[in-house]
Short mmCIF file of C-alpha atoms and ligand atoms in Angstrom, two decimals:
data_model
loop_
_atom_site.label_atom_id
_atom_site.label_comp_id
_atom_site.label_asym_id
_atom_site.label_seq_id
_atom_site.Cartn_x
_atom_site.Cartn_y
_atom_site.Cartn_z
CA UNK A 1494 1.65 -34.43 14.14
CA UNK A 1495 4.80 -33.60 17.30
CA UNK A 1496 3.57 -30.42 18.63
CA UNK A 1497 5.15 -28.58 21.16
CA UNK A 1498 3.20 -26.99 23.96
CA UNK A 1499 3.58 -23.71 22.39
CA UNK A 1500 1.60 -24.81 19.88
CA UNK A 1501 -0.75 -26.87 21.38
CA UNK A 1502 -1.65 -23.60 23.37
CA UNK A 1503 -2.22 -21.91 19.95
CA UNK A 1504 -4.03 -25.01 18.92
CA UNK A 1505 -5.98 -24.41 22.30
CA UNK A 1506 -7.56 -21.21 21.57
CA UNK A 1507 -5.07 -19.02 23.89
CA UNK A 1508 -3.91 -16.64 21.00
CA UNK A 1509 -7.22 -16.12 19.77
CA UNK A 1510 -9.30 -17.99 17.36
CA UNK A 1511 -7.19 -16.85 13.86
CA UNK A 1512 -3.90 -18.26 14.26
CA UNK A 1513 -6.16 -21.12 15.91
CA UNK A 1514 -7.67 -21.70 12.92
CA UNK A 1515 -4.38 -21.17 11.12
CA UNK A 1516 -3.07 -24.34 13.24
CA UNK A 1517 -5.79 -25.98 12.56
CA UNK A 1518 -5.38 -26.44 8.81
CA UNK A 1519 -1.78 -26.77 9.11
CA UNK A 1520 -1.87 -29.37 11.27
CA UNK A 1521 -4.85 -31.41 8.82
CA UNK A 1522 -2.54 -31.08 5.85
CA UNK A 1523 0.53 -32.03 7.97
CA UNK A 1524 -1.52 -34.81 8.63
CA UNK A 1525 -2.53 -35.70 5.17
CA UNK A 1526 1.85 -35.80 3.33
CA UNK A 1527 3.07 -37.69 6.36
CA UNK A 1528 4.58 -35.03 8.35
CA UNK A 1529 5.70 -36.26 11.78
CA UNK A 1530 5.99 -31.81 12.96
CA UNK A 1531 6.12 -29.03 12.20
CA UNK A 1532 9.68 -26.70 10.75
CA UNK A 1533 9.93 -23.07 12.22
CA UNK A 1534 10.25 -20.72 8.55
CA UNK A 1535 12.29 -17.71 8.40
CA UNK A 1536 10.61 -16.69 5.20
CA UNK A 1537 7.24 -16.34 3.74
CA UNK A 1538 5.45 -15.59 -0.21
CA UNK A 1539 2.00 -16.52 -0.31
CA UNK A 1540 -0.93 -14.96 -3.17
CA UNK A 1541 -2.60 -11.95 -1.85
CA UNK A 1542 -5.04 -10.56 -5.13
CA UNK A 1543 -7.76 -8.80 -3.64
CA UNK A 1544 -10.23 -9.09 -0.15
CA UNK A 1545 -12.79 -11.25 -1.13
CA UNK A 1546 -9.74 -13.63 -1.61
CA UNK A 1547 -7.73 -13.55 0.99
CA UNK A 1548 -11.53 -13.73 3.08
CA UNK A 1549 -11.64 -17.56 1.44
CA UNK A 1550 -8.45 -19.31 3.06
CA UNK A 1551 -10.94 -18.33 6.34
CA UNK A 1552 -13.80 -19.68 7.93
CA UNK A 1553 -17.16 -19.75 7.95
CA UNK A 1554 -16.64 -22.35 5.72
CA UNK A 1555 -19.83 -24.46 3.37
CA UNK A 1556 -21.74 -21.75 2.44
CA UNK A 1557 -20.29 -18.42 0.76
CA UNK A 1558 -18.62 -15.69 2.21
CA UNK A 1559 -20.91 -12.61 2.80
CA UNK A 1560 -19.54 -8.60 2.72
CA UNK A 1561 -19.81 -9.23 6.75
CA UNK A 1562 -17.07 -11.65 7.21
CA UNK A 1563 -15.11 -10.82 5.23
CA UNK A 1564 -15.31 -7.13 6.82
CA UNK A 1565 -15.37 -9.25 9.90
CA UNK A 1566 -11.58 -11.18 8.69
CA UNK A 1567 -10.27 -7.88 8.41
CA UNK A 1568 -11.17 -6.45 11.79
CA UNK A 1569 -9.53 -9.57 13.57
CA UNK A 1570 -6.76 -9.71 10.44
CA UNK A 1571 -5.34 -5.84 11.69
CA UNK A 1572 -4.55 -7.15 14.76
CA UNK A 1573 -2.01 -9.77 13.91
CA UNK A 1574 1.25 -9.39 12.51
CA UNK A 1575 3.46 -11.80 11.15
CA UNK A 1576 6.52 -12.77 13.01
CA UNK A 1577 8.67 -14.56 10.00
CA UNK A 1578 9.61 -12.31 6.39
CA UNK A 1579 6.34 -11.71 4.68
CA UNK A 1580 6.48 -11.01 0.37
CA UNK A 1581 3.58 -11.61 -1.68
CA UNK A 1582 3.41 -12.98 -5.94
CA UNK A 1583 1.74 -10.64 -8.06
CA UNK A 1584 -1.87 -8.75 -7.98
CA UNK A 1585 -4.58 -8.73 -10.33
CA UNK A 1586 -3.29 -4.53 -10.86
CA UNK A 1587 -0.40 -2.85 -11.30
CA UNK A 1588 -2.35 0.22 -8.42
CA UNK A 1589 -0.38 3.05 -10.20
CA UNK A 1590 -1.68 1.75 -13.81
CA UNK A 1591 -4.61 0.07 -13.65
CA UNK A 1592 -6.83 1.59 -15.98
CA UNK A 1593 -4.02 1.08 -18.74
CA UNK A 1594 -4.42 -2.74 -18.17
CA UNK A 1595 -8.70 -2.16 -18.22
CA UNK A 1596 -9.01 -2.28 -14.92
CA UNK A 1597 -11.80 -0.53 -13.22
CA UNK A 1598 -11.86 1.70 -10.01
CA UNK A 1599 -14.27 -1.22 -8.03
CA UNK A 1600 -12.16 -3.66 -8.03
CA UNK A 1601 -9.09 -1.31 -7.61
CA UNK A 1602 -10.55 -0.43 -4.31
CA UNK A 1603 -11.27 -4.16 -3.23
CA UNK A 1604 -7.44 -4.33 -3.98
CA UNK A 1605 -6.32 -1.78 -2.40
CA UNK A 1606 -8.40 -3.01 0.70
CA UNK A 1607 -6.38 -5.82 0.84
CA UNK A 1608 -2.81 -4.89 0.26
CA UNK A 1609 -4.09 -2.11 3.43
CA UNK A 1610 -5.12 -4.96 5.39
CA UNK A 1611 -1.48 -7.46 4.57
CA UNK A 1612 0.64 -3.94 4.92
CA UNK A 1613 -1.07 -3.72 9.02
CA UNK A 1614 -0.10 -7.41 9.05
CA UNK A 1615 3.70 -6.55 8.12
CA UNK A 1616 3.34 -8.00 4.69
CA UNK A 1617 5.71 -6.96 2.43
CA UNK A 1618 3.57 -6.35 -0.23
CA UNK A 1619 6.08 -7.17 -2.74
CA UNK A 1620 3.81 -8.71 -5.39
CA UNK A 1621 6.49 -10.29 -7.63
CA UNK A 1622 7.06 -14.00 -9.23
CA UNK A 1623 11.61 -13.27 -7.95
CA UNK A 1624 11.12 -12.55 -4.54
CA UNK A 1625 14.54 -14.33 -4.77
CA UNK A 1626 16.37 -12.32 -6.93
CA UNK A 1627 14.81 -9.08 -4.80
CA UNK A 1628 12.66 -8.35 -1.83
CA UNK A 1629 13.05 -11.87 -0.12
CA UNK A 1630 16.84 -14.46 -0.62
CA UNK A 1631 16.83 -16.63 2.11
CA UNK A 1632 20.29 -18.51 2.45
CA UNK A 1633 22.03 -21.61 1.84
CA UNK A 1634 19.95 -24.29 4.50
CA UNK A 1635 17.53 -21.63 5.28
CA UNK A 1636 13.84 -23.70 5.49
CA UNK A 1637 10.16 -21.27 4.11
CA UNK A 1638 7.13 -21.85 2.93
CA UNK A 1639 6.32 -20.11 -0.88
CA UNK A 1640 3.97 -20.41 -3.45
CA UNK A 1641 4.89 -19.96 -6.78
CA UNK A 1642 6.23 -22.19 -8.66
CA UNK A 1643 9.27 -21.23 -10.79
CA UNK A 1644 10.01 -19.37 -6.65
CA UNK A 1645 10.30 -22.06 -5.39
CA UNK A 1646 12.28 -23.87 -8.01
CA UNK A 1647 14.57 -21.64 -7.73
CA UNK A 1648 15.07 -21.76 -4.52
CA UNK A 1649 15.49 -25.65 -3.55
CA UNK A 1650 17.69 -25.17 -7.11
CA UNK A 1651 19.83 -22.19 -6.89
CA UNK A 1652 20.10 -21.07 -3.33
CA UNK A 1653 19.78 -24.62 -2.16
CA UNK A 1654 17.37 -23.19 0.62
CA UNK A 1655 14.13 -25.78 1.47
CA UNK A 1656 11.07 -24.98 0.63
CA UNK A 1657 7.70 -26.68 -0.69
CA UNK A 1658 5.20 -25.28 -3.10
CA UNK A 1659 2.32 -24.40 -0.54
CA UNK A 1660 -0.88 -22.74 -1.84
CA UNK A 1661 -1.75 -19.58 -1.55
CA UNK A 1662 -3.90 -20.81 1.96
CA UNK A 1663 -1.13 -23.19 3.74
CA UNK A 1664 1.62 -19.98 3.13
CA UNK A 1665 -0.65 -17.41 4.78
CA UNK A 1666 -0.86 -19.94 7.71
CA UNK A 1667 2.17 -20.06 7.98
CA UNK A 1668 3.33 -16.56 8.00
CA UNK A 1669 0.76 -15.65 10.49
CA UNK A 1670 2.36 -19.35 12.70
CA UNK A 1671 6.11 -19.66 11.06
CA UNK A 1672 6.43 -22.10 10.69
CA UNK A 1673 5.11 -25.08 8.09
CA UNK A 1674 4.75 -29.06 7.53
CA UNK A 1675 8.12 -30.73 8.04
CA UNK A 1676 8.14 -32.79 5.20
CA UNK A 1677 9.15 -33.07 1.16
CA UNK A 1678 11.66 -30.01 0.41
CA UNK A 1679 12.49 -29.48 4.51
CA UNK A 1680 14.27 -33.01 4.34
CA UNK A 1681 17.43 -34.13 2.95
CA UNK A 1682 16.66 -37.56 2.30
CA UNK A 1683 14.27 -36.06 0.10
CA UNK A 1684 16.62 -33.49 -1.55
CA UNK A 1685 18.25 -35.49 -3.25
CA UNK A 1686 18.30 -37.09 -7.45
CA UNK A 1687 15.50 -39.38 -9.45
CA UNK A 1688 16.59 -39.30 -12.99
CA UNK A 1689 18.93 -37.86 -15.76
CA UNK A 1690 18.62 -35.11 -17.79
CA UNK A 1691 21.47 -35.66 -20.64
CA UNK A 1692 22.15 -32.37 -22.58
CA UNK A 1693 24.08 -32.97 -26.01
CA UNK A 1694 23.78 -29.74 -27.70
CA UNK A 1695 24.53 -26.43 -26.12
CA UNK A 1696 22.57 -23.93 -24.63
CA UNK A 1697 23.13 -20.54 -24.99
CA UNK A 1698 20.85 -18.23 -24.14
CA UNK A 1699 18.35 -17.30 -21.88
CA UNK A 1700 14.63 -18.53 -23.57
CA UNK A 1701 17.71 -21.17 -24.71
CA UNK A 1702 17.72 -22.10 -20.86
CA UNK A 1703 13.42 -21.90 -20.69
CA UNK A 1704 13.11 -23.96 -24.13
CA UNK A 1705 15.41 -27.33 -21.96
CA UNK A 1706 13.70 -26.46 -18.84
CA UNK A 1707 10.18 -27.66 -20.84
CA UNK A 1708 11.69 -30.38 -22.56
CA UNK A 1709 12.43 -32.17 -19.53
CA UNK A 1710 9.58 -30.97 -17.61
CA UNK A 1711 7.26 -32.63 -20.23
CA UNK A 1712 9.32 -35.46 -20.48
CA UNK A 1713 9.43 -35.90 -16.96
CA UNK A 1714 6.64 -34.21 -15.04
CA UNK A 1715 7.22 -35.00 -12.01
CA UNK A 1716 11.12 -35.94 -9.58
CA UNK A 1717 14.29 -33.76 -9.13
CA UNK A 1718 16.38 -34.01 -12.54
CA UNK A 1719 19.67 -34.34 -12.22
CA UNK A 1720 21.09 -31.89 -15.87
CA UNK A 1721 24.45 -33.03 -17.04
CA UNK A 1722 27.22 -30.46 -19.46
CA UNK A 1723 25.82 -27.13 -18.99
CA UNK A 1724 27.33 -24.57 -18.06
CA UNK A 1725 26.67 -21.51 -15.01
CA UNK A 1726 23.32 -19.60 -15.59
CA UNK A 1727 22.92 -16.22 -15.63
CA UNK A 1728 20.62 -15.73 -12.95
CA UNK A 1729 17.84 -14.56 -16.11
CA UNK A 1730 18.71 -17.83 -17.38
CA UNK A 1731 17.85 -19.62 -14.56
CA UNK A 1732 14.79 -17.80 -13.91
CA UNK A 1733 13.62 -18.37 -17.25
CA UNK A 1734 14.16 -21.99 -16.85
CA UNK A 1735 12.79 -22.71 -13.11
CA UNK A 1736 9.47 -21.51 -14.84
CA UNK A 1737 9.73 -23.76 -17.96
CA UNK A 1738 9.59 -26.85 -16.27
CA UNK A 1739 7.20 -26.41 -14.01
CA UNK A 1740 4.04 -25.12 -17.59
CA UNK A 1741 4.22 -29.26 -18.03
CA UNK A 1742 5.37 -30.74 -14.37
CA UNK A 1743 5.32 -30.65 -11.12
CA UNK A 1744 8.54 -29.91 -9.94
CA UNK A 1745 10.25 -28.71 -6.98
CA UNK A 1746 14.35 -28.91 -7.15
CA UNK A 1747 16.85 -29.24 -9.65
CA UNK A 1748 20.77 -30.18 -9.21
CA UNK A 1749 22.99 -29.46 -11.59
CA UNK A 1750 26.53 -30.49 -10.47
CA UNK A 1751 28.77 -27.33 -9.55
CA UNK A 1752 25.60 -24.85 -9.30
CA UNK A 1753 22.99 -26.06 -6.96
CA UNK A 1754 25.25 -25.89 -3.41
CA UNK A 1755 23.98 -29.04 -2.75
CA UNK A 1756 25.33 -31.31 -5.85
CA UNK A 1757 29.03 -30.08 -6.11
CA UNK A 1758 28.84 -33.10 -8.74
CA UNK A 1759 26.39 -35.57 -10.37
CA UNK A 1760 27.17 -38.14 -8.07
CA UNK A 1761 26.01 -35.90 -4.91
CA UNK A 1762 23.51 -34.47 -6.22
CA UNK A 1763 22.48 -38.16 -6.67
CA UNK A 1764 23.42 -38.76 -3.31
CA UNK A 1765 23.84 -43.13 -4.46
CA UNK A 1766 20.05 -42.90 -6.04
CA UNK A 1767 20.57 -44.59 -9.20
CA UNK A 1768 18.51 -42.69 -11.83
CA UNK A 1769 15.23 -43.88 -12.58
CA UNK A 1770 15.17 -42.38 -16.26
CA UNK A 1771 16.91 -40.49 -18.59
CA UNK A 1772 15.50 -37.60 -20.99
CA UNK A 1773 17.97 -36.85 -23.16
CA UNK A 1774 17.75 -33.01 -24.95
CA UNK A 1775 18.83 -33.05 -28.79
CA UNK A 1776 18.36 -31.33 -31.27
CA UNK A 1777 14.83 -32.88 -32.64
CA UNK A 1778 13.94 -32.02 -28.85
CA UNK A 1779 14.31 -28.46 -28.89
CA UNK A 1780 13.03 -28.68 -32.86
CA UNK A 1781 9.72 -29.89 -30.49
CA UNK A 1782 9.55 -27.00 -28.37
CA UNK A 1783 9.20 -24.74 -31.19
CA UNK A 1784 6.82 -26.51 -31.84
CA UNK A 1785 4.67 -26.73 -29.00
CA UNK A 1786 5.92 -22.95 -28.88
CA UNK A 1787 4.94 -21.24 -31.80
CA UNK A 1788 1.76 -21.64 -33.45
CA UNK A 1789 0.50 -19.92 -36.70
CA UNK A 1790 3.27 -16.98 -36.04
CA UNK A 1791 3.20 -15.13 -39.27
CA UNK A 1792 1.07 -12.25 -39.89
CA UNK A 1793 0.00 -9.15 -37.22
CA UNK A 1794 1.04 -9.11 -34.06
CA UNK A 1795 -1.14 -7.07 -31.99
CA UNK A 1796 0.82 -6.88 -28.93
CA UNK A 1797 4.74 -8.12 -28.18
CA UNK A 1798 4.94 -9.31 -23.73
CA UNK A 1799 8.12 -8.99 -21.78
CA UNK A 1800 9.55 -10.04 -18.38
CA UNK A 1801 7.62 -13.42 -17.74
CA UNK A 1802 8.91 -14.18 -14.95
CA UNK A 1803 9.11 -9.86 -14.30
CA UNK A 1804 12.42 -8.76 -15.34
CA UNK A 1805 15.22 -8.02 -14.10
CA UNK A 1806 16.47 -4.69 -13.73
CA UNK A 1807 19.88 -6.06 -16.09
CA UNK A 1808 16.50 -7.62 -18.96
CA UNK A 1809 15.51 -4.48 -18.23
CA UNK A 1810 18.74 -2.19 -19.25
CA UNK A 1811 19.17 -4.78 -22.30
CA UNK A 1812 15.92 -3.76 -24.38
CA UNK A 1813 16.20 -0.03 -23.94
CA UNK A 1814 19.21 -1.23 -25.44
CA UNK A 1815 17.51 -2.81 -27.70
CA UNK A 1816 14.15 -0.28 -28.26
CA UNK A 1817 16.60 3.25 -28.10
CA UNK A 1818 15.54 5.00 -31.37
CA UNK A 1819 12.85 2.95 -31.97
CA UNK A 1820 9.08 2.88 -31.87
CA UNK A 1821 6.32 -0.10 -31.79
CA UNK A 1822 3.53 -0.22 -34.68
CA UNK A 1823 0.38 1.69 -34.18
CA UNK A 1824 -0.97 -1.18 -33.42
CA UNK A 1825 1.94 -3.44 -31.80
CA UNK A 1826 0.76 -2.63 -27.08
CA UNK A 1827 4.80 -3.72 -25.88
CA UNK A 1828 4.32 -4.49 -22.63
CA UNK A 1829 6.91 -5.28 -20.30
CA UNK A 1830 6.84 -6.18 -17.00
CA UNK A 1831 8.27 -6.46 -13.82
CA UNK A 1832 8.44 -6.19 -9.99
CA UNK A 1833 7.71 -2.01 -8.71
CA UNK A 1834 11.41 -2.18 -7.31
CA UNK A 1835 12.84 -2.68 -10.54
CA UNK A 1836 10.88 -0.43 -12.03
CA UNK A 1837 11.37 2.76 -9.94
CA UNK A 1838 15.21 1.37 -10.45
CA UNK A 1839 15.33 1.07 -14.28
CA UNK A 1840 12.86 5.00 -14.25
CA UNK A 1841 15.51 5.52 -12.61
CA UNK A 1842 18.09 4.89 -14.52
CA UNK A 1843 15.75 6.04 -17.59
CA UNK A 1844 15.44 2.90 -19.26
CA UNK A 1845 12.19 3.42 -17.77
CA UNK A 1846 11.76 6.18 -20.47
CA UNK A 1847 13.16 4.84 -23.53
CA UNK A 1848 10.76 1.80 -23.30
CA UNK A 1849 7.79 4.70 -22.81
CA UNK A 1850 9.40 7.32 -25.92
CA UNK A 1851 8.59 3.67 -27.88
CA UNK A 1852 5.62 3.54 -27.70
CA UNK A 1853 5.86 1.20 -24.61
CA UNK A 1854 4.65 0.60 -21.04
CA UNK A 1855 7.04 -0.81 -18.51
CA UNK A 1856 4.07 -2.18 -15.87
CA UNK A 1857 4.64 -3.95 -12.07
CA UNK A 1858 2.44 -6.04 -10.07
CA UNK A 1859 1.25 -8.70 -12.14
CA UNK A 1860 1.04 -9.81 -15.13
CA UNK A 1861 -1.51 -10.62 -18.39
CA UNK A 1862 -2.15 -14.80 -16.63
CA UNK A 1863 -3.00 -12.67 -13.74
CA UNK A 1864 -4.88 -9.05 -15.22
CA UNK A 1865 -7.25 -11.72 -17.16
CA UNK A 1866 -7.21 -14.94 -15.13
CA UNK A 1867 -7.82 -14.22 -12.11
CA UNK A 1868 -9.10 -10.64 -12.29
CA UNK A 1869 -11.87 -8.49 -13.33
CA UNK A 1870 -9.85 -6.46 -16.28
CA UNK A 1871 -11.16 -6.28 -20.14
CA UNK A 1872 -8.54 -7.99 -22.20
CA UNK A 1873 -7.27 -6.27 -24.63
CA UNK A 1874 -7.45 -7.88 -27.85
CA UNK A 1875 -4.31 -10.47 -28.62
CA UNK A 1876 -4.73 -12.96 -31.09
CA UNK A 1877 -1.36 -12.86 -31.59
CA UNK A 1878 1.31 -12.52 -28.96
CA UNK A 1879 5.02 -12.54 -29.20
CA UNK A 1880 7.56 -12.80 -26.14
CA UNK A 1881 10.08 -14.73 -25.43
CA UNK A 1882 9.17 -16.64 -22.34
CA UNK A 1883 7.97 -20.16 -22.30
CA UNK A 1884 5.41 -19.32 -19.65
CA UNK A 1885 3.70 -16.94 -21.27
CA UNK A 1886 3.64 -18.58 -25.11
CA UNK A 1887 2.11 -21.52 -23.22
CA UNK A 1888 -0.46 -19.42 -21.13
CA UNK A 1889 -1.61 -17.50 -23.49
CA UNK A 1890 -2.03 -20.64 -26.27
CA UNK A 1891 -4.43 -21.53 -23.52
CA UNK A 1892 -5.74 -19.16 -21.30
CA UNK A 1893 -6.73 -16.32 -24.18
CA UNK A 1894 -6.60 -18.67 -27.44
CA UNK A 1895 -3.96 -16.60 -28.67
CA UNK A 1896 -1.48 -17.11 -31.27
CA UNK A 1897 2.48 -16.72 -30.87
CA UNK A 1898 5.46 -16.65 -32.09
CA UNK A 1899 8.21 -17.57 -29.77
CA UNK A 1900 11.75 -15.41 -30.12
CA UNK A 1901 14.51 -13.98 -29.30
CA UNK A 1902 14.50 -10.34 -27.55
CA UNK A 1903 16.25 -9.15 -31.16
CA UNK A 1904 13.81 -10.97 -33.05
CA UNK A 1905 10.07 -9.65 -31.15
CA UNK A 1906 11.33 -6.32 -30.67
CA UNK A 1907 11.70 -6.64 -35.00
CA UNK A 1908 7.84 -7.73 -34.19
CA UNK A 1909 6.76 -4.67 -32.31
CA UNK A 1910 8.31 -1.29 -34.63
CA UNK A 1911 7.15 -3.99 -37.54
CA UNK A 1912 3.73 -4.62 -36.85
CA UNK A 1913 3.69 -9.03 -36.82
CA UNK A 1914 6.34 -12.23 -38.22
FE1 F3S B 2538 5.26 -14.17 -13.49
FE2 F3S B 2538 3.20 -14.20 -14.11
FE3 F3S B 2538 5.52 -14.91 -16.13
S1 F3S B 2538 3.54 -14.75 -11.54
S2 F3S B 2538 6.07 -16.62 -14.31
S3 F3S B 2538 4.59 -12.88 -15.24
S4 F3S B 2538 2.93 -15.97 -15.50
#
């Protein structure tokens, strides 16, 4: 790769071994992916779960890390500052309510240590999968290095920012160096549409946007689809869509003519490309999605779950409206996930109190997936779960073997009150 004199200096160790290691690792990734050089980034979204997890991004390689290695890394990191705006994905617990989700004190301490280290480096430990709506909002054309599939999709498709799907390792290196390999989504020629999705039924609700995304992702898998016949989504629709499309797929961007900043028209979205494939989304397609996401739905429900991706303030307002004066059945948990900043706002506005008065819990900084797939927390009984989220319905089926009800929020609230479906 072509390096600037400053990048060569860092590679030669002039800024210390930590940055030298970051630079060498990013060069290896860039060379493997065909990048000619680096591009400066202004925004990073990374993932920091606990201190050992963070330490795994760095050497020594080829052997298990010892406690001394982890302490040494913490010492080295404490001397670094990230030069760009950097936020973090959901973590392993809500540090204010860690017992509620089954964590223990030992796990809490290691999360706290990682958080302290990250904050010393200047990282905003937001623990949110919707940075694009709250604390890290890049503008059209901004180069970023983000590690969160749905956020990457949102940034490229709805903001016109430019980011590849980074790993937690590469995003940490980019956070410390302020650069990323210049390939993929950073280059205009790679952002043109490749496939067409012909939407032949109305897509009206947030959940329906998720279903459509899930179907198209499953049919196409890879590429940059251009969606036809859609009206402008709300930000909640777009958020649900961006997470759902990558449940069965590995995409970085879509175009919706008149919505995607780089696609005023369908013609501009394709930029001269001829669609390789056409995916039709119709009634039969929607029925097949309902079939996938509802698994043995009838019977007692152990948990009703909202907030995947993390709920917006508007979604919490709507949920509070639905829950006002109601109460969840005694054996049915009602969990709502959001970010720390939105939770604080919801509490100020009284929505948190309404959710808690209804027997629910408003939890921030994490989600079921991360609490119980990455952490050591004890998972509550979730034989059957009701949710309005595509990704959550899919994840709990696969990860926990749960039965699922995939339904609109109004139905989910009724299920919470009844305790079953
Ligand atoms: Fe976010 Fe967790 Fe869902 S990271 S998209 S709330 S699985």
